[in-house]
PDB file of C-alpha atoms in Angstrom:
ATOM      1  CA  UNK L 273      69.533  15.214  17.489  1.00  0.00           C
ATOM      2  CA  UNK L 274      71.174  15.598  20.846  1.00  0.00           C
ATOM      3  CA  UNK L 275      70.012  12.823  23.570  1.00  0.00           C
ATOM      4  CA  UNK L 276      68.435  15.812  25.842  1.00  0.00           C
ATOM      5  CA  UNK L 277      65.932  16.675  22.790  1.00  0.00           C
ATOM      6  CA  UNK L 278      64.896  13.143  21.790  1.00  0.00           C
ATOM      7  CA  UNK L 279      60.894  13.226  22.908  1.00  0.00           C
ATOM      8  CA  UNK L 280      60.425  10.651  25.614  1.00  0.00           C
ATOM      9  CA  UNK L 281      58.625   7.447  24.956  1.00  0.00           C
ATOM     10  CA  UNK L 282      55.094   7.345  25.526  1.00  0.00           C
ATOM     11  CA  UNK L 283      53.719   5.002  28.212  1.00  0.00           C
ATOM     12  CA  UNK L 284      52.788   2.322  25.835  1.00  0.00           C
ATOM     13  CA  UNK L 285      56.246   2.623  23.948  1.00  0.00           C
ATOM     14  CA  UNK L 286      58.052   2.230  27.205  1.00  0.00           C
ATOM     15  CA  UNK L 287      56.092  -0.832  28.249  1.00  0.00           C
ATOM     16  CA  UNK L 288      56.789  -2.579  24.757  1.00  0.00           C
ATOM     17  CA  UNK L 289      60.829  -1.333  25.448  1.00  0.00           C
ATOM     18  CA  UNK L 290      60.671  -3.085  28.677  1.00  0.00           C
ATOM     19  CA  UNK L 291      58.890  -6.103  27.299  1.00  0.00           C
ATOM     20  CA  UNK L 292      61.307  -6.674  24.573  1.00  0.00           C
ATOM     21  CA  UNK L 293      64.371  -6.267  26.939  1.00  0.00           C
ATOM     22  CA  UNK L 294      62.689  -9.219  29.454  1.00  0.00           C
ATOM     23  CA  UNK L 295      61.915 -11.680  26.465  1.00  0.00           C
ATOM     24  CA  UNK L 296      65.777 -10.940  25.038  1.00  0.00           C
ATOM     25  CA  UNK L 297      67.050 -11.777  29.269  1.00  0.00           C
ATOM     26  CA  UNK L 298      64.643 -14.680  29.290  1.00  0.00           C
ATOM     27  CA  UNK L 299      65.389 -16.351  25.795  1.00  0.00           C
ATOM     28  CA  UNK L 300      69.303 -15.776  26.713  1.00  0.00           C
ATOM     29  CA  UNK L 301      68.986 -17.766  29.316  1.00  0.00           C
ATOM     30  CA  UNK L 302      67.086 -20.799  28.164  1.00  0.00           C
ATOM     31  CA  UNK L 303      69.239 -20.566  24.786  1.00  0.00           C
ATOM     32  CA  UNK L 304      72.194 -20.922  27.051  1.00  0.00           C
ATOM     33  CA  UNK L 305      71.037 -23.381  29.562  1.00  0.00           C
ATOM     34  CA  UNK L 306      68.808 -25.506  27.229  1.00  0.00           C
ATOM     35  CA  UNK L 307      70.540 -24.768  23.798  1.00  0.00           C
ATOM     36  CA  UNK L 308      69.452 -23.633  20.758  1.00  0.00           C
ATOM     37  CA  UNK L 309      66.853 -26.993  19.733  1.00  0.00           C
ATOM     38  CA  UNK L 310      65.759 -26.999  23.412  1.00  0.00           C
ATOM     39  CA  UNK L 311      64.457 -23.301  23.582  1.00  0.00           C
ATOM     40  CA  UNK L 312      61.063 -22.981  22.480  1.00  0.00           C
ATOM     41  CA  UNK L 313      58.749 -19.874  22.124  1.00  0.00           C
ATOM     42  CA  UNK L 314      56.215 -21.748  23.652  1.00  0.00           C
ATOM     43  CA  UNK L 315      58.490 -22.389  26.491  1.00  0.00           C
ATOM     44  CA  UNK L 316      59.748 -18.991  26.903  1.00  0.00           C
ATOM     45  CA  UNK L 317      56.093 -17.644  26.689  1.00  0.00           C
ATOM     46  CA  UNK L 318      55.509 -19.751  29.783  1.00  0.00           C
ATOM     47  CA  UNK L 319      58.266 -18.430  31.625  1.00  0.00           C
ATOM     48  CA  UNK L 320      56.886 -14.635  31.103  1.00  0.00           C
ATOM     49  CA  UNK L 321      54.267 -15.549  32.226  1.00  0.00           C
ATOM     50  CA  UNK L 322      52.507 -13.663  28.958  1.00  0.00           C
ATOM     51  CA  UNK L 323      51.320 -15.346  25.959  1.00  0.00           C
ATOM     52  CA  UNK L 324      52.754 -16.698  22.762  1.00  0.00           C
ATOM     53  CA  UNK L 325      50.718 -13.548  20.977  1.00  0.00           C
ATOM     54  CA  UNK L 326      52.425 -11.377  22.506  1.00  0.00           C
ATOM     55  CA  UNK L 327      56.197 -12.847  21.974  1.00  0.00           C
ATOM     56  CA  UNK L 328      55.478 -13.296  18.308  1.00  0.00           C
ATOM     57  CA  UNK L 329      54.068 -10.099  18.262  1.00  0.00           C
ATOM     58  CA  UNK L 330      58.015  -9.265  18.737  1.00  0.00           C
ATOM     59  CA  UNK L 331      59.768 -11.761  17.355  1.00  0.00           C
ATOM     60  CA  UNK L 332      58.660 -13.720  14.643  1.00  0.00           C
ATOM     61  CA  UNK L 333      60.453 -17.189  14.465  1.00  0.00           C
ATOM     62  CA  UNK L 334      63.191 -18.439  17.106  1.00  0.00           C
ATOM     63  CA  UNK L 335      65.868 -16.932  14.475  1.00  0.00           C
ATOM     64  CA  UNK L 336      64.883 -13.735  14.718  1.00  0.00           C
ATOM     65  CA  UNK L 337      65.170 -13.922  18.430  1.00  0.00           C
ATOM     66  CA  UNK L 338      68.841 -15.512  18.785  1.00  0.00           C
ATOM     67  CA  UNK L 339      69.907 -13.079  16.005  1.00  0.00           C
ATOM     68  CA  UNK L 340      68.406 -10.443  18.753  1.00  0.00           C
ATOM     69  CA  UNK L 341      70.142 -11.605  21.349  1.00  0.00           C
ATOM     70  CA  UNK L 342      73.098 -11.537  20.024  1.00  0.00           C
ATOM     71  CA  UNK L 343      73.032  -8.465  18.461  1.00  0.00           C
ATOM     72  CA  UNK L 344      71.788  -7.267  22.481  1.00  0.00           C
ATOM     73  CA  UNK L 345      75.192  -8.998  23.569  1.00  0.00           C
ATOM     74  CA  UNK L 346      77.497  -7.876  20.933  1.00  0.00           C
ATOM     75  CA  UNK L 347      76.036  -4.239  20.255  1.00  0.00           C
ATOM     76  CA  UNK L 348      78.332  -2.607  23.053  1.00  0.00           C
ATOM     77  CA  UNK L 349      81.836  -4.635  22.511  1.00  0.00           C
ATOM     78  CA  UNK L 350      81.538  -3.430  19.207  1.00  0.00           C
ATOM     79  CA  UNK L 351      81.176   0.122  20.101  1.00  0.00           C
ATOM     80  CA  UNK L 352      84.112  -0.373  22.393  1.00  0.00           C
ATOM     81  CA  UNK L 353      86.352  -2.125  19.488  1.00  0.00           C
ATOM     82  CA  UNK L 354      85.121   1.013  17.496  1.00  0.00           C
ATOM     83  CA  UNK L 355      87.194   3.436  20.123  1.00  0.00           C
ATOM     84  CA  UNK L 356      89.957   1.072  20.158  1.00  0.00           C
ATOM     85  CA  UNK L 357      90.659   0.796  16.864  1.00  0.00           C
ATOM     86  CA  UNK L 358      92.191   4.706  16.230  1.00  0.00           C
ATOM     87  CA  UNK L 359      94.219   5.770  13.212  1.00  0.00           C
ATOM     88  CA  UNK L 360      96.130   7.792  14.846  1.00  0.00           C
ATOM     89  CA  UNK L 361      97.262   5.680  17.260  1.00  0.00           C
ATOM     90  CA  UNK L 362     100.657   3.438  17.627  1.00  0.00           C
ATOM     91  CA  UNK L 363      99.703   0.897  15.545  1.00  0.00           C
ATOM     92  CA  UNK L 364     101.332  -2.072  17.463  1.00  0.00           C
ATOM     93  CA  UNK L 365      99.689  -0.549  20.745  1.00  0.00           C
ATOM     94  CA  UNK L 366      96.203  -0.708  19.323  1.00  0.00           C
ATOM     95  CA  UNK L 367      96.792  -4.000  18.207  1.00  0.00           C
ATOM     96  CA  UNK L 368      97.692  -5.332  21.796  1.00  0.00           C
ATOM     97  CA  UNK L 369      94.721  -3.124  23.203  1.00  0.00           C
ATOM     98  CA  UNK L 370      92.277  -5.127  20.079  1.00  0.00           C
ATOM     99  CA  UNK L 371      93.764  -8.350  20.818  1.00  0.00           C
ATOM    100  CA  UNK L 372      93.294  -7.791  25.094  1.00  0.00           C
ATOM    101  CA  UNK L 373      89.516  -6.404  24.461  1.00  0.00           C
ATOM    102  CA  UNK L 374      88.604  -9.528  22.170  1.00  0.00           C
ATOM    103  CA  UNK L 375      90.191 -12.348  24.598  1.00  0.00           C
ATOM    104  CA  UNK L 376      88.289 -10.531  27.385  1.00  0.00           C
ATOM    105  CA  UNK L 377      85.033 -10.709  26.009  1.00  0.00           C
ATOM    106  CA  UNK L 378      85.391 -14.585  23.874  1.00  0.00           C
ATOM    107  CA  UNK L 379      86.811 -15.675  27.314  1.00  0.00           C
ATOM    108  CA  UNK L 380      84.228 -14.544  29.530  1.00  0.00           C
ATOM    109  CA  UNK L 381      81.878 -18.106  30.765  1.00  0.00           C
ATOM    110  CA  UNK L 382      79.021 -16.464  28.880  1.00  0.00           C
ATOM    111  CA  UNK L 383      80.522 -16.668  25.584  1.00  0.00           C
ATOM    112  CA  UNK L 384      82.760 -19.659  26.099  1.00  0.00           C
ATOM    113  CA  UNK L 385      78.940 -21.096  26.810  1.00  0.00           C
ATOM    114  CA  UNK L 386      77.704 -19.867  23.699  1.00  0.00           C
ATOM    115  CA  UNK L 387      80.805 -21.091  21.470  1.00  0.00           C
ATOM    116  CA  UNK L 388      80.576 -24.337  22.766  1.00  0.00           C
ATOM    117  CA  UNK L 389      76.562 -24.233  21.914  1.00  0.00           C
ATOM    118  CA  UNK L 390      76.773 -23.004  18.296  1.00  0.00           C
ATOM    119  CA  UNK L 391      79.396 -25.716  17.510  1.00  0.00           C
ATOM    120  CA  UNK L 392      77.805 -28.050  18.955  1.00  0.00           C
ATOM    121  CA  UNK L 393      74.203 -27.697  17.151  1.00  0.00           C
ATOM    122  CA  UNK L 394      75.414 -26.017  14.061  1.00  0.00           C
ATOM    123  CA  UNK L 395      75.456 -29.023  12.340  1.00  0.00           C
ATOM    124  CA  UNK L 396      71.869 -29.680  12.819  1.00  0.00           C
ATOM    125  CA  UNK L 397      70.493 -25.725  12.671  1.00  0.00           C
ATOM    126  CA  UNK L 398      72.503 -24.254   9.915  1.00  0.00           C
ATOM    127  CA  UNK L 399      70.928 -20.997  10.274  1.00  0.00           C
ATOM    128  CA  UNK L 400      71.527 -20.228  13.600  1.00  0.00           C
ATOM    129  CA  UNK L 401      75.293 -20.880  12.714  1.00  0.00           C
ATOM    130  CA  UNK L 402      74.877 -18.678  10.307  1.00  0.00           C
ATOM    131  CA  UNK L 403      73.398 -15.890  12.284  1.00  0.00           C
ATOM    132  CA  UNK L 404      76.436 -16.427  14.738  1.00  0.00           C
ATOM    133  CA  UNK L 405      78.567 -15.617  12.617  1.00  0.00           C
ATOM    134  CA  UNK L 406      77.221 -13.101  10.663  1.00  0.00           C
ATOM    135  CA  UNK L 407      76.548 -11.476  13.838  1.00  0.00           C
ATOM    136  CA  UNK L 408      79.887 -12.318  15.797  1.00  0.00           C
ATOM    137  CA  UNK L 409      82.638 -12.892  14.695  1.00  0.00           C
ATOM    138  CA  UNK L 410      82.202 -11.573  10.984  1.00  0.00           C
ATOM    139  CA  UNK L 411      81.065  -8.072  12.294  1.00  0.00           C
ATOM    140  CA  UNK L 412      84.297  -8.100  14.127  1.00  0.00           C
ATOM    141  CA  UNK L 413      86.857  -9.312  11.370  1.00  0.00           C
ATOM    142  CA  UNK L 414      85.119  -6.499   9.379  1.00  0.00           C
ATOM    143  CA  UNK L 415      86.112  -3.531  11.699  1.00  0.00           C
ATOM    144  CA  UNK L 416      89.683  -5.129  11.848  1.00  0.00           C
ATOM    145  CA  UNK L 417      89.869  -5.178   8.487  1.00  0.00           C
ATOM    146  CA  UNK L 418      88.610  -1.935   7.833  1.00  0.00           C
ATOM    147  CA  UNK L 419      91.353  -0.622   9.790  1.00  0.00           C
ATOM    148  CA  UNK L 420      93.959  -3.074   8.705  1.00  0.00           C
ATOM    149  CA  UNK L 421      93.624  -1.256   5.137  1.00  0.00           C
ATOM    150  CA  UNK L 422      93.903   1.957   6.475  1.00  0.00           C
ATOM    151  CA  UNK L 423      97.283   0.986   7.922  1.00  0.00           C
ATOM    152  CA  UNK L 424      98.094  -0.788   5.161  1.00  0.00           C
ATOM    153  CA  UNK L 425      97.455   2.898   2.695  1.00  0.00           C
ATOM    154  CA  UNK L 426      99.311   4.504   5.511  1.00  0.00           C
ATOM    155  CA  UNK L 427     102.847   2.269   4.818  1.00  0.00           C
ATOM    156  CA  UNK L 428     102.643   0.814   8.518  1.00  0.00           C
ATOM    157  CA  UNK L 429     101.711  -2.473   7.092  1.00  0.00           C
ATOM    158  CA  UNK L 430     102.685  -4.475   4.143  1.00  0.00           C
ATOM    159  CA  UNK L 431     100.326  -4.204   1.419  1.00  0.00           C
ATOM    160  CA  UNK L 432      97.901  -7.256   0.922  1.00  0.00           C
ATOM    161  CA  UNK L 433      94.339  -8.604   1.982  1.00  0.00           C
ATOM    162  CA  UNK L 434      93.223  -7.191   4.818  1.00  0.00           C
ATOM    163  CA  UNK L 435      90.356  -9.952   5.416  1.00  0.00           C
ATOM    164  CA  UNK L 436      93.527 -11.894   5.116  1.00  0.00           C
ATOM    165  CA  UNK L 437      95.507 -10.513   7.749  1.00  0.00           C
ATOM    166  CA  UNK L 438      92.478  -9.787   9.865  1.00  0.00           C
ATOM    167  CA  UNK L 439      91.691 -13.905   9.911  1.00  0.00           C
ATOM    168  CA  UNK L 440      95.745 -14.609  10.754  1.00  0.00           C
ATOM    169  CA  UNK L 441      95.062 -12.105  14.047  1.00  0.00           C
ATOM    170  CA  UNK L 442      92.362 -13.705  15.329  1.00  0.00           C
ATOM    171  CA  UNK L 443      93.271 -17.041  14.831  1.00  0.00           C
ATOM    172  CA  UNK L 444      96.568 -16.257  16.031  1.00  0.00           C
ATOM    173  CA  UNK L 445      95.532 -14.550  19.024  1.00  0.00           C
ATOM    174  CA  UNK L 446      92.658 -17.081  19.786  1.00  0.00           C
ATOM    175  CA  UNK L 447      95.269 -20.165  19.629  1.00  0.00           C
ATOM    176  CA  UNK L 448      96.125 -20.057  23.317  1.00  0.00           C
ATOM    177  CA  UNK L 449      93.912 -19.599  26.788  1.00  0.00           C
ATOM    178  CA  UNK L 450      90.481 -19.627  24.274  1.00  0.00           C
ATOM    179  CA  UNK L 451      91.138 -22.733  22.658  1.00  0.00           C
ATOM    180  CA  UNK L 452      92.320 -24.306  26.089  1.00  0.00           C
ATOM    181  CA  UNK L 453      88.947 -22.733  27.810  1.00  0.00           C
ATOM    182  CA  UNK L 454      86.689 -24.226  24.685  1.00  0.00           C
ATOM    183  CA  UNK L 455      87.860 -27.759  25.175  1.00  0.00           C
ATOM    184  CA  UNK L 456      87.912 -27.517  29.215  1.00  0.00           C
ATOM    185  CA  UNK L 457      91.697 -27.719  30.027  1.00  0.00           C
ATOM    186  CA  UNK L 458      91.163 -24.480  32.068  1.00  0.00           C
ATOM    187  CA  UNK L 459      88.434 -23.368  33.775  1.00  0.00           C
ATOM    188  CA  UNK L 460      89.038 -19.577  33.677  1.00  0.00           C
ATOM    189  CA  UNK L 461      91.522 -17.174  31.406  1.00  0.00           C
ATOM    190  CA  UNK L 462      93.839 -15.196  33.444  1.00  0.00           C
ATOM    191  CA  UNK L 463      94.935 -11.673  32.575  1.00  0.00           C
ATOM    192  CA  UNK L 464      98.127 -12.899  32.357  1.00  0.00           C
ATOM    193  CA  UNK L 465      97.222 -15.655  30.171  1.00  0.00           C
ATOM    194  CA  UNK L 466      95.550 -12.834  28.140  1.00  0.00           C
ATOM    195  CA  UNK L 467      98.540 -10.348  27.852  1.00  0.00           C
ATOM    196  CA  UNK L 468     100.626 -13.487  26.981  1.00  0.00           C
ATOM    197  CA  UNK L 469      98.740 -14.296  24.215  1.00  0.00           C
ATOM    198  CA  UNK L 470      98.473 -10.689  23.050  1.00  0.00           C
ATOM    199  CA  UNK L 471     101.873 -10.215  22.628  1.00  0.00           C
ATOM    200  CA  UNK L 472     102.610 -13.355  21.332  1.00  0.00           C
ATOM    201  CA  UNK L 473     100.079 -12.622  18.107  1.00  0.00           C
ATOM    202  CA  UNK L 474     100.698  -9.029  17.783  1.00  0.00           C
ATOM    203  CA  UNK L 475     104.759 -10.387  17.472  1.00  0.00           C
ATOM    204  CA  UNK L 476     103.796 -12.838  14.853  1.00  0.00           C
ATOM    205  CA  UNK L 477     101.641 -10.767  12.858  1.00  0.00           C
ATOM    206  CA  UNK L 478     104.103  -7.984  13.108  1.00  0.00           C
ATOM    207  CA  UNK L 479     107.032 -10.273  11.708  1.00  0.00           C
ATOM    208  CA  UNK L 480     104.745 -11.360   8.974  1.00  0.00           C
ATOM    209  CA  UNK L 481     103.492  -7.922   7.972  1.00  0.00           C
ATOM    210  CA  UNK L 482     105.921  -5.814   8.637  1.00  0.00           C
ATOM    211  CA  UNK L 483     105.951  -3.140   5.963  1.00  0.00           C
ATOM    212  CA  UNK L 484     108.443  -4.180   3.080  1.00  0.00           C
ATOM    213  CA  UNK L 485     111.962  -2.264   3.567  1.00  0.00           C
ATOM    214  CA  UNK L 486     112.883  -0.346   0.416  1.00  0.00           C
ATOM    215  CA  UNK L 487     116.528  -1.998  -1.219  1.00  0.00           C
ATOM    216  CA  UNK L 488     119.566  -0.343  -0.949  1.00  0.00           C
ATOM    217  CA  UNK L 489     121.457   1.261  -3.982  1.00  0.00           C
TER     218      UNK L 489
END
């Protein structure tokens, strides 16, 4: 169905729309500035202005809403990484262009914020760990690897796991300005630091997985 001939939502439809959207700006906020076991429903019920009916009406349990927000924060980088990551493509090209678009978005002070939250109180709420990852950074080592085994079938890659070689990307690529930003030795990534850092783990990962070279006669 094309987007012109979708029916438009009814009156009521749109006002539950809007009132999911302002509970998922409010509760990003409070889990951001007041963490994850400071955030209450109560609390963000209050700052609606609206009751706690009504929120629960929408969200069951606190985990259901931080697993909404982050889906709400994540939905459209994924959709981006989805366009980035093309067959047909150079393959050490999309791989800078992957590794740029994910130290762009884990850099920004939003999700440097929320890093620094979910390893700081994962220890005490499992679950919302959980849904971080699951959410996160699994969803994204998924689409690499998805198209890490395509290039692998395709002889641009040696053969091997490509969960594997999806984890030695990331954590290669996430070794410089991120790791400085999550423990405070720099207050901002700059798109030099990011291009850097790109190259330097598209390099590596190249040199490691570089397709095996058939031996001479």
């Amino acid at each position: 169905m094309s987007p012109s001939s979708v029916p438009p939502l009814s009156r009521r439809e749109a006002r539950r729309r809007d009132r999911r959207e302002a509970i998922l700006c409010v509760a990003a906020q409070s889990f951001l500035e007041n963490g994850y076991a400071g955030t209450t429903m109560s609390g963000i019920a209050a700052t609606l202005g609206g009751s706690k009916g009504t929120l629960w009406n929408h969200f069951p349990s606190k985990e259901e809403l931080f697993e909404s927000v982050l889906e709400e924060k994540t939905a459209a980088y994924r959709a981006h990484l989805s366009q980035i990551l093309d067959p047909d493509g150079d393959l050490v090209t999309t791989l800078h262009h992957v590794c740029v678009s994910l130290l762009e978005k884990i850099t920004s002070a939003e999700a440097v914020a929320l890093n620094r939250l979910v390893v700081s109180e994962a220890g005490r709420f499992t679950e919302m760990g959980k849904i971080f990852y699951l959410r996160g950074p699994r969803r994204t080592l998924r689409m690499l690897a998805d198209f890490l085994s395509g290039a692998m079938g395709r002889g641009q890659l040696r053969k091997g796991d490509p969960e594997a070689a999806a984890r030695v990307l990331t954590a290669l690529v996430t070794s410089g300005c991120h790791q400085q930003l999550l423990v405070g030795q720099i207050g901002s990534a700059t798109p030099e630091m990011i291009r850097n850092d790109a190259d330097f783990a598209v390099s590596i990962f190249m040199r490691a997985y570089a397709p095996e070279q058939p031996m001479a006669d």
